[in-house]
Amino acid sequence: TVVTQQLAIQHGNASNLAAIAIWKNQSVLGGDASSLQIAITSPEVAANTVLSFTILIQNPNDPTSPDRPPTAEIAGVGMNNITMERSADHTLWPVTVVDVVFSKSEIVQSTPFPAAGNTLTITLAVSSTIAASCKVKIIISGLEGACFSSATE
């Protein structure tokens, strides 16, 4: 599966680069072969010129920590892939996603009496921001025996 998307580049000091990069999400044989491509737009880039830029991506939903660091190369000049340096802090590694946990999770009922209407009050707080675009759902389970007059089978 391959999904290609254009991403705006925020140029730090990289005026030698295109304003749009191409992000390619690609799965190959159960692994990830995703990549980012950005064109060099100036006629030449002098030796030791620092190219610094940022892009905005959305992390996956599930916790992950890639075990291999990203690589970089310049296509068309015979340069081999080099392994990029990563921070000692694993949470700063690209596309690392930590577990989201409930920092608060409470459920109480309004009455314990048989066949009575019973209001459940659920209070939740999450440890990280979650995005609706990721089709996130809250699921409360373990409410065995609850009856609903308008239940569907």
Short mmCIF file of N, CA and C in Angstrom, two decimals:
data_model
loop_
_atom_site.label_atom_id
_atom_site.label_comp_id
_atom_site.label_asym_id
_atom_site.label_seq_id
_atom_site.Cartn_x
_atom_site.Cartn_y
_atom_site.Cartn_z
N THR A 1 0.84 -1.17 0.00
CA THR A 1 0.00 0.00 0.00
C THR A 1 0.89 1.24 0.00
N VAL A 2 0.58 2.19 -0.88
CA VAL A 2 1.34 3.44 -0.95
C VAL A 2 0.36 4.60 -0.91
N VAL A 3 0.59 5.55 -0.01
CA VAL A 3 -0.20 6.77 0.06
C VAL A 3 0.78 7.93 -0.03
N THR A 4 0.55 8.84 -0.98
CA THR A 4 1.43 9.98 -1.17
C THR A 4 0.70 11.25 -0.79
N GLN A 5 1.41 12.15 -0.12
CA GLN A 5 0.81 13.40 0.35
C GLN A 5 1.84 14.51 0.23
N GLN A 6 1.36 15.71 -0.10
CA GLN A 6 2.23 16.88 -0.13
C GLN A 6 2.22 17.56 1.23
N LEU A 7 3.40 17.96 1.70
CA LEU A 7 3.52 18.63 2.99
C LEU A 7 4.23 19.96 2.80
N ALA A 8 3.73 20.99 3.45
CA ALA A 8 4.38 22.30 3.40
C ALA A 8 5.66 22.24 4.22
N ILE A 9 6.69 22.87 3.70
CA ILE A 9 7.97 22.95 4.39
C ILE A 9 8.07 24.30 5.08
N GLN A 10 8.43 24.27 6.34
CA GLN A 10 8.74 25.50 7.06
C GLN A 10 10.25 25.66 7.00
N HIS A 11 10.70 26.63 6.23
CA HIS A 11 12.13 26.80 6.03
C HIS A 11 12.75 27.51 7.21
N GLY A 12 13.63 26.81 7.91
CA GLY A 12 14.43 27.46 8.94
C GLY A 12 15.41 28.36 8.22
N ASN A 13 16.51 27.78 7.78
CA ASN A 13 17.48 28.53 6.99
C ASN A 13 17.72 27.83 5.65
N ALA A 14 16.74 27.09 5.19
CA ALA A 14 16.91 26.26 3.99
C ALA A 14 16.24 26.88 2.78
N SER A 15 16.63 28.08 2.41
CA SER A 15 16.04 28.74 1.25
C SER A 15 16.42 28.05 -0.05
N ASN A 16 17.33 27.08 0.02
CA ASN A 16 17.74 26.32 -1.16
C ASN A 16 16.78 25.19 -1.51
N LEU A 17 15.72 25.02 -0.72
CA LEU A 17 14.82 23.88 -0.88
C LEU A 17 13.44 24.31 -1.34
N ALA A 18 12.73 23.35 -1.94
CA ALA A 18 11.36 23.57 -2.40
C ALA A 18 10.44 23.87 -1.21
N ALA A 19 9.30 24.49 -1.50
CA ALA A 19 8.33 24.83 -0.45
C ALA A 19 7.43 23.66 -0.09
N ILE A 20 7.40 22.65 -0.95
CA ILE A 20 6.55 21.48 -0.74
C ILE A 20 7.42 20.22 -0.78
N ALA A 21 7.20 19.33 0.18
CA ALA A 21 7.87 18.03 0.18
C ALA A 21 6.83 16.97 -0.12
N ILE A 22 7.28 15.82 -0.57
CA ILE A 22 6.39 14.68 -0.84
C ILE A 22 6.63 13.63 0.22
N TRP A 23 5.56 13.32 0.96
CA TRP A 23 5.61 12.26 1.97
C TRP A 23 4.97 11.03 1.35
N LYS A 24 5.67 9.92 1.42
CA LYS A 24 5.15 8.66 0.88
C LYS A 24 5.05 7.66 2.01
N ASN A 25 3.82 7.30 2.38
CA ASN A 25 3.57 6.24 3.35
C ASN A 25 3.53 4.94 2.58
N GLN A 26 4.41 4.02 2.93
CA GLN A 26 4.48 2.79 2.16
C GLN A 26 4.79 1.61 3.07
N SER A 27 4.00 0.55 2.93
CA SER A 27 4.26 -0.69 3.65
C SER A 27 4.78 -1.71 2.65
N VAL A 28 5.88 -2.36 3.01
CA VAL A 28 6.49 -3.36 2.13
C VAL A 28 6.80 -4.60 2.96
N LEU A 29 6.23 -5.72 2.57
CA LEU A 29 6.46 -7.00 3.24
C LEU A 29 6.33 -6.90 4.76
N GLY A 30 5.27 -6.24 5.22
CA GLY A 30 5.01 -6.13 6.64
C GLY A 30 5.84 -5.08 7.36
N GLY A 31 6.72 -4.39 6.63
CA GLY A 31 7.56 -3.35 7.23
C GLY A 31 7.17 -1.99 6.68
N ASP A 32 7.81 -0.97 7.21
CA ASP A 32 7.51 0.40 6.80
C ASP A 32 8.65 0.92 5.94
N ALA A 33 8.30 1.42 4.77
CA ALA A 33 9.29 2.01 3.86
C ALA A 33 8.90 3.45 3.54
N SER A 34 8.35 4.16 4.51
CA SER A 34 7.90 5.53 4.31
C SER A 34 9.10 6.44 4.09
N SER A 35 8.87 7.53 3.34
CA SER A 35 9.97 8.44 3.06
C SER A 35 9.46 9.85 2.84
N LEU A 36 10.38 10.79 2.92
CA LEU A 36 10.11 12.20 2.66
C LEU A 36 11.08 12.63 1.57
N GLN A 37 10.56 13.28 0.54
CA GLN A 37 11.41 13.77 -0.55
C GLN A 37 11.21 15.26 -0.69
N ILE A 38 12.32 15.99 -0.77
CA ILE A 38 12.26 17.44 -0.96
C ILE A 38 13.30 17.81 -2.01
N ALA A 39 12.90 18.66 -2.94
CA ALA A 39 13.78 19.04 -4.05
C ALA A 39 14.69 20.21 -3.64
N ILE A 40 15.91 20.16 -4.15
CA ILE A 40 16.84 21.29 -4.02
C ILE A 40 16.53 22.22 -5.18
N THR A 41 16.26 23.48 -4.89
CA THR A 41 15.82 24.42 -5.92
C THR A 41 16.89 25.40 -6.37
N SER A 42 17.96 25.59 -5.60
CA SER A 42 18.99 26.54 -6.02
C SER A 42 19.95 25.84 -7.00
N PRO A 43 20.61 26.62 -7.85
CA PRO A 43 21.54 26.03 -8.81
C PRO A 43 22.66 25.23 -8.14
N GLU A 44 23.08 25.64 -6.95
CA GLU A 44 24.07 24.88 -6.20
C GLU A 44 23.92 25.18 -4.72
N VAL A 45 24.38 24.22 -3.92
CA VAL A 45 24.41 24.39 -2.47
C VAL A 45 25.87 24.21 -2.08
N ALA A 46 26.47 25.26 -1.53
CA ALA A 46 27.88 25.23 -1.18
C ALA A 46 28.17 24.20 -0.11
N ALA A 47 29.39 23.69 -0.11
CA ALA A 47 29.82 22.72 0.89
C ALA A 47 29.61 23.30 2.29
N ASN A 48 29.22 22.45 3.21
CA ASN A 48 29.00 22.79 4.62
C ASN A 48 27.82 23.73 4.85
N THR A 49 26.96 23.93 3.84
CA THR A 49 25.75 24.70 4.04
C THR A 49 24.79 23.87 4.88
N VAL A 50 24.26 24.46 5.93
CA VAL A 50 23.31 23.76 6.79
C VAL A 50 21.91 23.94 6.21
N LEU A 51 21.23 22.85 5.98
CA LEU A 51 19.85 22.86 5.48
C LEU A 51 18.95 22.43 6.63
N SER A 52 18.23 23.36 7.19
CA SER A 52 17.38 23.08 8.34
C SER A 52 15.95 23.46 8.00
N PHE A 53 15.02 22.52 8.20
CA PHE A 53 13.62 22.79 7.90
C PHE A 53 12.75 21.92 8.78
N THR A 54 11.46 22.25 8.85
CA THR A 54 10.52 21.45 9.64
C THR A 54 9.32 21.08 8.79
N ILE A 55 8.71 19.97 9.14
CA ILE A 55 7.46 19.53 8.52
C ILE A 55 6.52 19.13 9.65
N LEU A 56 5.23 19.16 9.39
CA LEU A 56 4.24 18.75 10.38
C LEU A 56 3.62 17.45 9.90
N ILE A 57 3.74 16.41 10.71
CA ILE A 57 3.12 15.13 10.40
C ILE A 57 2.19 14.77 11.55
N GLN A 58 1.39 13.74 11.38
CA GLN A 58 0.56 13.25 12.47
C GLN A 58 1.05 11.87 12.85
N ASN A 59 1.33 11.68 14.12
CA ASN A 59 1.80 10.39 14.61
C ASN A 59 0.70 9.34 14.50
N PRO A 60 1.09 8.08 14.47
CA PRO A 60 0.09 7.01 14.49
C PRO A 60 -0.61 6.95 15.83
N ASN A 61 -1.74 6.22 15.88
CA ASN A 61 -2.50 6.07 17.12
C ASN A 61 -1.81 5.19 18.14
N ASP A 62 -1.23 4.11 17.67
CA ASP A 62 -0.70 3.11 18.57
C ASP A 62 0.69 3.46 19.06
N PRO A 63 1.00 3.11 20.32
CA PRO A 63 2.35 3.35 20.83
C PRO A 63 3.38 2.66 19.94
N THR A 64 4.44 3.35 19.65
CA THR A 64 5.50 2.79 18.82
C THR A 64 6.80 3.51 19.12
N SER A 65 7.89 2.83 18.91
CA SER A 65 9.21 3.43 19.03
C SER A 65 10.09 2.73 18.01
N PRO A 66 10.29 3.36 16.85
CA PRO A 66 11.09 2.71 15.80
C PRO A 66 12.46 2.32 16.32
N ASP A 67 12.85 1.07 16.07
CA ASP A 67 14.14 0.61 16.58
C ASP A 67 15.31 1.04 15.69
N ARG A 68 15.03 1.39 14.45
CA ARG A 68 16.09 1.86 13.55
C ARG A 68 15.98 3.36 13.36
N PRO A 69 17.11 4.07 13.40
CA PRO A 69 17.06 5.51 13.15
C PRO A 69 16.80 5.79 11.67
N PRO A 70 16.26 6.95 11.34
CA PRO A 70 16.06 7.32 9.94
C PRO A 70 17.41 7.44 9.22
N THR A 71 17.36 7.39 7.92
CA THR A 71 18.56 7.57 7.10
C THR A 71 18.34 8.75 6.17
N ALA A 72 19.41 9.28 5.64
CA ALA A 72 19.34 10.40 4.70
C ALA A 72 20.26 10.12 3.52
N GLU A 73 19.87 10.61 2.37
CA GLU A 73 20.72 10.50 1.19
C GLU A 73 20.38 11.64 0.24
N ILE A 74 21.27 11.91 -0.68
CA ILE A 74 20.98 12.83 -1.77
C ILE A 74 21.00 12.00 -3.04
N ALA A 75 19.82 11.84 -3.66
CA ALA A 75 19.71 11.02 -4.86
C ALA A 75 20.31 11.79 -6.04
N GLY A 76 20.93 11.06 -6.94
CA GLY A 76 21.44 11.66 -8.16
C GLY A 76 22.89 12.10 -8.10
N VAL A 77 23.57 11.96 -6.96
CA VAL A 77 24.98 12.33 -6.87
C VAL A 77 25.85 11.19 -6.33
N GLY A 78 25.31 9.99 -6.30
CA GLY A 78 26.08 8.83 -5.86
C GLY A 78 26.32 8.75 -4.36
N MET A 79 25.52 9.45 -3.58
CA MET A 79 25.67 9.41 -2.12
C MET A 79 24.92 8.22 -1.56
N ASN A 80 25.55 7.47 -0.68
CA ASN A 80 24.89 6.35 -0.01
C ASN A 80 24.08 6.85 1.16
N ASN A 81 23.09 6.03 1.57
CA ASN A 81 22.32 6.35 2.77
C ASN A 81 23.25 6.47 3.97
N ILE A 82 23.01 7.46 4.81
CA ILE A 82 23.72 7.56 6.08
C ILE A 82 22.68 7.48 7.19
N THR A 83 23.06 6.94 8.31
CA THR A 83 22.17 6.86 9.46
C THR A 83 22.20 8.20 10.17
N MET A 84 21.02 8.75 10.43
CA MET A 84 20.90 10.04 11.10
C MET A 84 21.05 9.85 12.60
N GLU A 85 21.57 10.85 13.28
CA GLU A 85 21.72 10.80 14.73
C GLU A 85 20.38 11.06 15.40
N ARG A 86 20.16 10.37 16.53
CA ARG A 86 18.95 10.59 17.33
C ARG A 86 19.35 10.97 18.74
N SER A 87 18.45 11.62 19.42
CA SER A 87 18.65 12.03 20.80
C SER A 87 18.73 10.80 21.71
N ALA A 88 19.39 10.94 22.84
CA ALA A 88 19.40 9.86 23.84
C ALA A 88 18.01 9.68 24.45
N ASP A 89 17.20 10.73 24.42
CA ASP A 89 15.82 10.68 24.93
C ASP A 89 14.93 10.03 23.87
N HIS A 90 14.48 8.82 24.12
CA HIS A 90 13.69 8.06 23.14
C HIS A 90 12.40 8.77 22.75
N THR A 91 11.85 9.60 23.63
CA THR A 91 10.60 10.28 23.29
C THR A 91 10.81 11.36 22.23
N LEU A 92 12.05 11.69 21.90
CA LEU A 92 12.34 12.67 20.85
C LEU A 92 12.62 12.00 19.51
N TRP A 93 12.62 10.68 19.44
CA TRP A 93 12.84 9.97 18.19
C TRP A 93 11.64 10.19 17.27
N PRO A 94 11.87 10.41 15.98
CA PRO A 94 10.75 10.63 15.04
C PRO A 94 9.73 9.51 15.06
N VAL A 95 8.49 9.87 15.11
CA VAL A 95 7.32 9.00 15.05
C VAL A 95 7.27 8.03 16.24
N THR A 96 7.90 8.40 17.35
CA THR A 96 7.75 7.64 18.59
C THR A 96 6.48 8.12 19.25
N VAL A 97 5.64 7.18 19.64
CA VAL A 97 4.37 7.51 20.27
C VAL A 97 4.32 6.79 21.61
N VAL A 98 4.12 7.55 22.67
CA VAL A 98 4.04 6.97 24.01
C VAL A 98 2.62 6.49 24.29
N ASP A 99 2.50 5.62 25.27
CA ASP A 99 1.17 5.16 25.67
C ASP A 99 0.36 6.32 26.22
N VAL A 100 -0.87 6.45 25.75
CA VAL A 100 -1.80 7.39 26.36
C VAL A 100 -2.50 6.61 27.46
N VAL A 101 -2.55 7.20 28.63
CA VAL A 101 -3.18 6.54 29.77
C VAL A 101 -4.23 7.47 30.36
N PHE A 102 -5.11 6.91 31.12
CA PHE A 102 -6.07 7.73 31.84
C PHE A 102 -5.39 8.24 33.11
N SER A 103 -5.29 9.55 33.24
CA SER A 103 -4.75 10.12 34.47
C SER A 103 -5.86 10.19 35.52
N LYS A 104 -7.10 10.05 35.06
CA LYS A 104 -8.25 9.95 35.96
C LYS A 104 -9.26 9.05 35.28
N SER A 105 -9.79 8.09 36.01
CA SER A 105 -10.83 7.20 35.47
C SER A 105 -11.73 6.77 36.63
N GLU A 106 -12.94 7.28 36.59
CA GLU A 106 -13.86 7.02 37.71
C GLU A 106 -15.25 6.79 37.15
N ILE A 107 -15.96 5.84 37.77
CA ILE A 107 -17.35 5.60 37.41
C ILE A 107 -18.14 5.36 38.70
N VAL A 108 -19.27 6.03 38.82
CA VAL A 108 -20.15 5.86 39.99
C VAL A 108 -21.60 5.78 39.50
N GLN A 109 -22.45 5.19 40.33
CA GLN A 109 -23.87 5.09 39.98
C GLN A 109 -24.71 5.88 40.96
N SER A 110 -25.93 6.19 40.53
CA SER A 110 -26.82 6.99 41.38
C SER A 110 -27.63 6.15 42.36
N THR A 111 -27.86 4.88 42.07
CA THR A 111 -28.67 4.05 42.97
C THR A 111 -28.30 2.58 42.82
N PRO A 112 -28.38 1.80 43.92
CA PRO A 112 -28.10 0.37 43.85
C PRO A 112 -29.37 -0.50 43.84
N PHE A 113 -30.56 0.11 43.72
CA PHE A 113 -31.81 -0.63 43.90
C PHE A 113 -32.26 -1.34 42.62
N PRO A 114 -32.86 -2.55 42.76
CA PRO A 114 -33.30 -3.35 41.61
C PRO A 114 -34.31 -2.62 40.73
N ALA A 115 -34.17 -2.77 39.44
CA ALA A 115 -35.09 -2.24 38.42
C ALA A 115 -35.25 -0.72 38.46
N ALA A 116 -34.41 -0.03 39.22
CA ALA A 116 -34.49 1.44 39.30
C ALA A 116 -33.72 2.07 38.15
N GLY A 117 -34.16 3.25 37.74
CA GLY A 117 -33.35 4.02 36.80
C GLY A 117 -32.04 4.37 37.49
N ASN A 118 -30.94 4.24 36.80
CA ASN A 118 -29.63 4.38 37.41
C ASN A 118 -28.74 5.23 36.50
N THR A 119 -28.33 6.36 36.99
CA THR A 119 -27.45 7.22 36.21
C THR A 119 -26.00 6.90 36.53
N LEU A 120 -25.26 6.57 35.48
CA LEU A 120 -23.82 6.33 35.66
C LEU A 120 -23.09 7.62 35.33
N THR A 121 -22.19 8.02 36.19
CA THR A 121 -21.37 9.20 35.94
C THR A 121 -19.94 8.72 35.72
N ILE A 122 -19.43 9.01 34.55
CA ILE A 122 -18.10 8.56 34.14
C ILE A 122 -17.22 9.80 34.01
N THR A 123 -16.07 9.78 34.64
CA THR A 123 -15.13 10.89 34.57
C THR A 123 -13.79 10.33 34.09
N LEU A 124 -13.31 10.88 32.97
CA LEU A 124 -12.04 10.43 32.39
C LEU A 124 -11.17 11.63 32.07
N ALA A 125 -9.87 11.46 32.20
CA ALA A 125 -8.90 12.45 31.73
C ALA A 125 -7.74 11.67 31.13
N VAL A 126 -7.25 12.10 29.98
CA VAL A 126 -6.14 11.40 29.33
C VAL A 126 -4.84 12.16 29.52
N SER A 127 -3.75 11.41 29.46
CA SER A 127 -2.43 11.97 29.73
C SER A 127 -1.85 12.75 28.56
N SER A 128 -2.42 12.58 27.36
CA SER A 128 -1.91 13.25 26.17
C SER A 128 -3.07 13.72 25.33
N THR A 129 -2.79 14.66 24.45
CA THR A 129 -3.80 15.12 23.51
C THR A 129 -4.14 13.98 22.56
N ILE A 130 -5.41 13.79 22.27
CA ILE A 130 -5.83 12.79 21.29
C ILE A 130 -6.60 13.51 20.19
N ALA A 131 -6.50 13.00 18.97
CA ALA A 131 -7.10 13.66 17.81
C ALA A 131 -8.31 12.89 17.31
N ALA A 132 -9.40 13.60 17.09
CA ALA A 132 -10.60 12.96 16.56
C ALA A 132 -10.35 12.42 15.16
N SER A 133 -9.41 13.02 14.42
CA SER A 133 -9.12 12.57 13.06
C SER A 133 -8.58 11.15 13.03
N CYS A 134 -8.14 10.65 14.16
CA CYS A 134 -7.62 9.28 14.23
C CYS A 134 -8.73 8.28 14.56
N LYS A 135 -9.98 8.72 14.50
CA LYS A 135 -11.14 7.87 14.78
C LYS A 135 -11.06 7.24 16.16
N VAL A 136 -10.71 8.06 17.13
CA VAL A 136 -10.60 7.61 18.51
C VAL A 136 -11.99 7.44 19.10
N LYS A 137 -12.19 6.37 19.86
CA LYS A 137 -13.47 6.11 20.53
C LYS A 137 -13.20 5.77 21.98
N ILE A 138 -14.12 6.14 22.83
CA ILE A 138 -14.07 5.72 24.23
C ILE A 138 -14.99 4.52 24.35
N ILE A 139 -14.48 3.45 24.92
CA ILE A 139 -15.27 2.23 25.10
C ILE A 139 -15.27 1.89 26.58
N ILE A 140 -16.46 1.80 27.16
CA ILE A 140 -16.61 1.39 28.55
C ILE A 140 -17.17 -0.02 28.51
N SER A 141 -16.48 -0.97 29.09
CA SER A 141 -16.97 -2.35 29.09
C SER A 141 -17.04 -2.85 30.53
N GLY A 142 -17.62 -4.04 30.69
CA GLY A 142 -17.76 -4.62 32.02
C GLY A 142 -19.01 -4.17 32.74
N LEU A 143 -20.03 -3.75 32.00
CA LEU A 143 -21.29 -3.32 32.61
C LEU A 143 -22.33 -4.45 32.50
N GLU A 144 -21.92 -5.65 32.85
CA GLU A 144 -22.78 -6.82 32.73
C GLU A 144 -24.06 -6.65 33.54
N GLY A 145 -25.18 -7.05 32.93
CA GLY A 145 -26.47 -7.05 33.61
C GLY A 145 -27.27 -5.78 33.41
N ALA A 146 -26.68 -4.76 32.83
CA ALA A 146 -27.43 -3.51 32.61
C ALA A 146 -28.54 -3.77 31.60
N CYS A 147 -29.72 -3.20 31.85
CA CYS A 147 -30.87 -3.36 30.95
C CYS A 147 -31.17 -2.02 30.29
N PHE A 148 -31.60 -2.09 29.03
CA PHE A 148 -31.97 -0.88 28.31
C PHE A 148 -33.32 -1.12 27.65
N SER A 149 -34.27 -0.24 27.90
CA SER A 149 -35.62 -0.44 27.36
C SER A 149 -35.63 -0.32 25.85
N SER A 150 -34.69 0.38 25.26
CA SER A 150 -34.67 0.53 23.80
C SER A 150 -33.51 -0.26 23.18
N ALA A 151 -33.09 -1.33 23.86
CA ALA A 151 -31.96 -2.10 23.37
C ALA A 151 -32.29 -2.79 22.05
N THR A 152 -31.29 -2.92 21.20
CA THR A 152 -31.43 -3.66 19.95
C THR A 152 -30.57 -4.91 20.03
N GLU A 153 -31.05 -5.96 19.47
CA GLU A 153 -30.31 -7.25 19.51
C GLU A 153 -29.51 -7.41 18.25
#
